[in-house]
Amino acid sequence: MNKEQLKQRTKDFALRVMTLVDHLPKNRKGRILGDQLLRSATSVAANYRAACRARSTAEFAAKLGNVLEEADESVLWMELIKASRVSALLTEANELTAIMFTARRTTQRKSNS
């Protein structure tokens, strides 16, 4: 993959994350995680573009270190978002299970009466 393709790929990543953030819950947790993810993901693209303008191999390597750091941070925020979304779904599944258990037990009691 050449520099231009990677520039496009990092830009596309930032755009896709922007779409994801738009779909997060509008509560405190969603805003905080979304803001953090948005900053780090867009920094991946911005820092890669900066790396492409490096004046030396050493500067390029240092700037790639920034890209790596922001990409890894983006992974963390996405893991937290994924965990929180699964957590909410798990809570819902547990509540539905409890409701259905109670409904079945009530129905069985009525039919035995």
Coordinates of C-alpha atoms in Angstrom, one line a residue:
M1 CA 0.0 0.0 0.0
N2 CA 1.5 3.4 -1.0
K3 CA 1.3 6.7 0.9
E4 CA -1.7 8.0 -1.0
Q5 CA -3.7 4.8 -0.5
L6 CA -2.9 4.9 3.2
K7 CA -3.8 8.5 3.4
Q8 CA -7.2 7.6 1.9
R9 CA -7.6 4.6 4.2
T10 CA -6.9 6.7 7.3
K11 CA -9.3 9.4 6.1
D12 CA -12.0 6.8 5.4
F13 CA -11.5 5.4 8.9
A14 CA -12.1 8.8 10.4
L15 CA -15.2 9.2 8.3
R16 CA -16.6 5.8 9.4
V17 CA -15.9 6.6 13.0
M18 CA -17.7 9.9 12.6
T19 CA -20.8 7.9 11.4
L20 CA -20.4 5.5 14.4
V21 CA -20.3 8.4 16.8
D22 CA -23.4 9.9 15.4
H23 CA -25.2 6.7 16.3
L24 CA -24.1 6.5 19.9
P25 CA -26.6 7.1 22.7
K26 CA -27.1 10.8 23.5
N27 CA -26.4 10.3 27.2
R28 CA -23.3 11.3 29.2
K29 CA -21.4 8.0 28.5
G30 CA -22.2 8.1 24.8
R31 CA -21.0 11.7 24.5
I32 CA -17.8 11.1 26.4
L33 CA -16.8 7.9 24.6
G34 CA -17.8 9.4 21.3
D35 CA -15.8 12.6 21.8
Q36 CA -12.7 10.6 22.8
L37 CA -13.1 8.2 19.9
L38 CA -13.7 11.0 17.5
R39 CA -10.5 12.8 18.6
S40 CA -8.3 9.8 18.4
A41 CA -9.6 8.4 15.1
T42 CA -9.4 11.7 13.3
S43 CA -5.9 12.1 14.7
V44 CA -4.9 8.9 13.0
A45 CA -5.6 10.5 9.7
A46 CA -4.2 13.9 10.6
N47 CA -1.0 12.5 12.1
Y48 CA -0.4 10.2 9.1
R49 CA -0.7 13.1 6.8
A50 CA 1.9 14.9 8.9
A51 CA 4.1 11.9 8.8
C52 CA 4.0 12.0 5.0
R53 CA 5.4 15.5 5.1
A54 CA 8.3 14.5 7.4
R55 CA 11.7 15.9 6.4
S56 CA 13.7 12.9 7.4
T57 CA 13.4 9.2 8.1
A58 CA 13.7 9.8 11.8
E59 CA 11.0 12.4 11.8
F60 CA 8.8 10.0 9.7
A61 CA 9.3 7.2 12.3
A62 CA 8.5 9.6 15.2
K63 CA 5.3 10.8 13.5
L64 CA 4.3 7.2 12.8
G65 CA 4.7 6.6 16.5
N66 CA 2.0 9.3 17.0
V67 CA -0.3 7.6 14.5
L68 CA 0.2 4.2 16.2
E69 CA -0.6 5.8 19.6
E70 CA -3.8 7.4 18.3
A71 CA -4.8 4.2 16.5
D72 CA -4.3 2.1 19.6
E73 CA -6.3 4.7 21.7
S74 CA -9.1 4.4 19.1
V75 CA -9.2 0.6 19.7
L76 CA -9.6 1.2 23.4
W77 CA -12.6 3.6 22.9
M78 CA -14.2 1.2 20.5
E79 CA -13.7 -1.7 23.0
L80 CA -15.4 0.4 25.7
I81 CA -18.2 1.3 23.4
K82 CA -18.7 -2.3 22.4
A83 CA -18.6 -3.5 26.0
S84 CA -21.1 -0.9 27.1
R85 CA -23.5 -1.7 24.2
V86 CA -23.2 -5.4 25.0
S87 CA -23.8 -4.7 28.7
A88 CA -27.0 -2.9 27.9
L89 CA -28.2 -5.7 25.7
L90 CA -27.2 -8.3 28.4
T91 CA -29.3 -6.3 30.9
E92 CA -32.2 -6.3 28.6
A93 CA -31.9 -10.0 27.9
N94 CA -31.8 -10.7 31.7
E95 CA -34.8 -8.6 32.3
L96 CA -36.8 -10.3 29.5
T97 CA -35.8 -13.7 30.9
A98 CA -37.1 -12.7 34.3
I99 CA -40.3 -11.4 32.8
M100 CA -40.9 -14.6 30.8
F101 CA -40.0 -16.8 33.8
T102 CA -42.6 -14.9 35.9
A103 CA -45.2 -15.1 33.2
R104 CA -44.7 -18.8 32.7
R105 CA -44.8 -19.5 36.4
T106 CA -48.0 -17.4 36.8
T107 CA -49.6 -19.2 33.8
Q108 CA -48.7 -22.6 35.2
R109 CA -50.1 -21.7 38.6
K110 CA -53.4 -20.6 37.0
S111 CA -53.7 -23.8 35.0
N112 CA -53.1 -25.9 38.1
S113 CA -55.8 -24.1 40.0

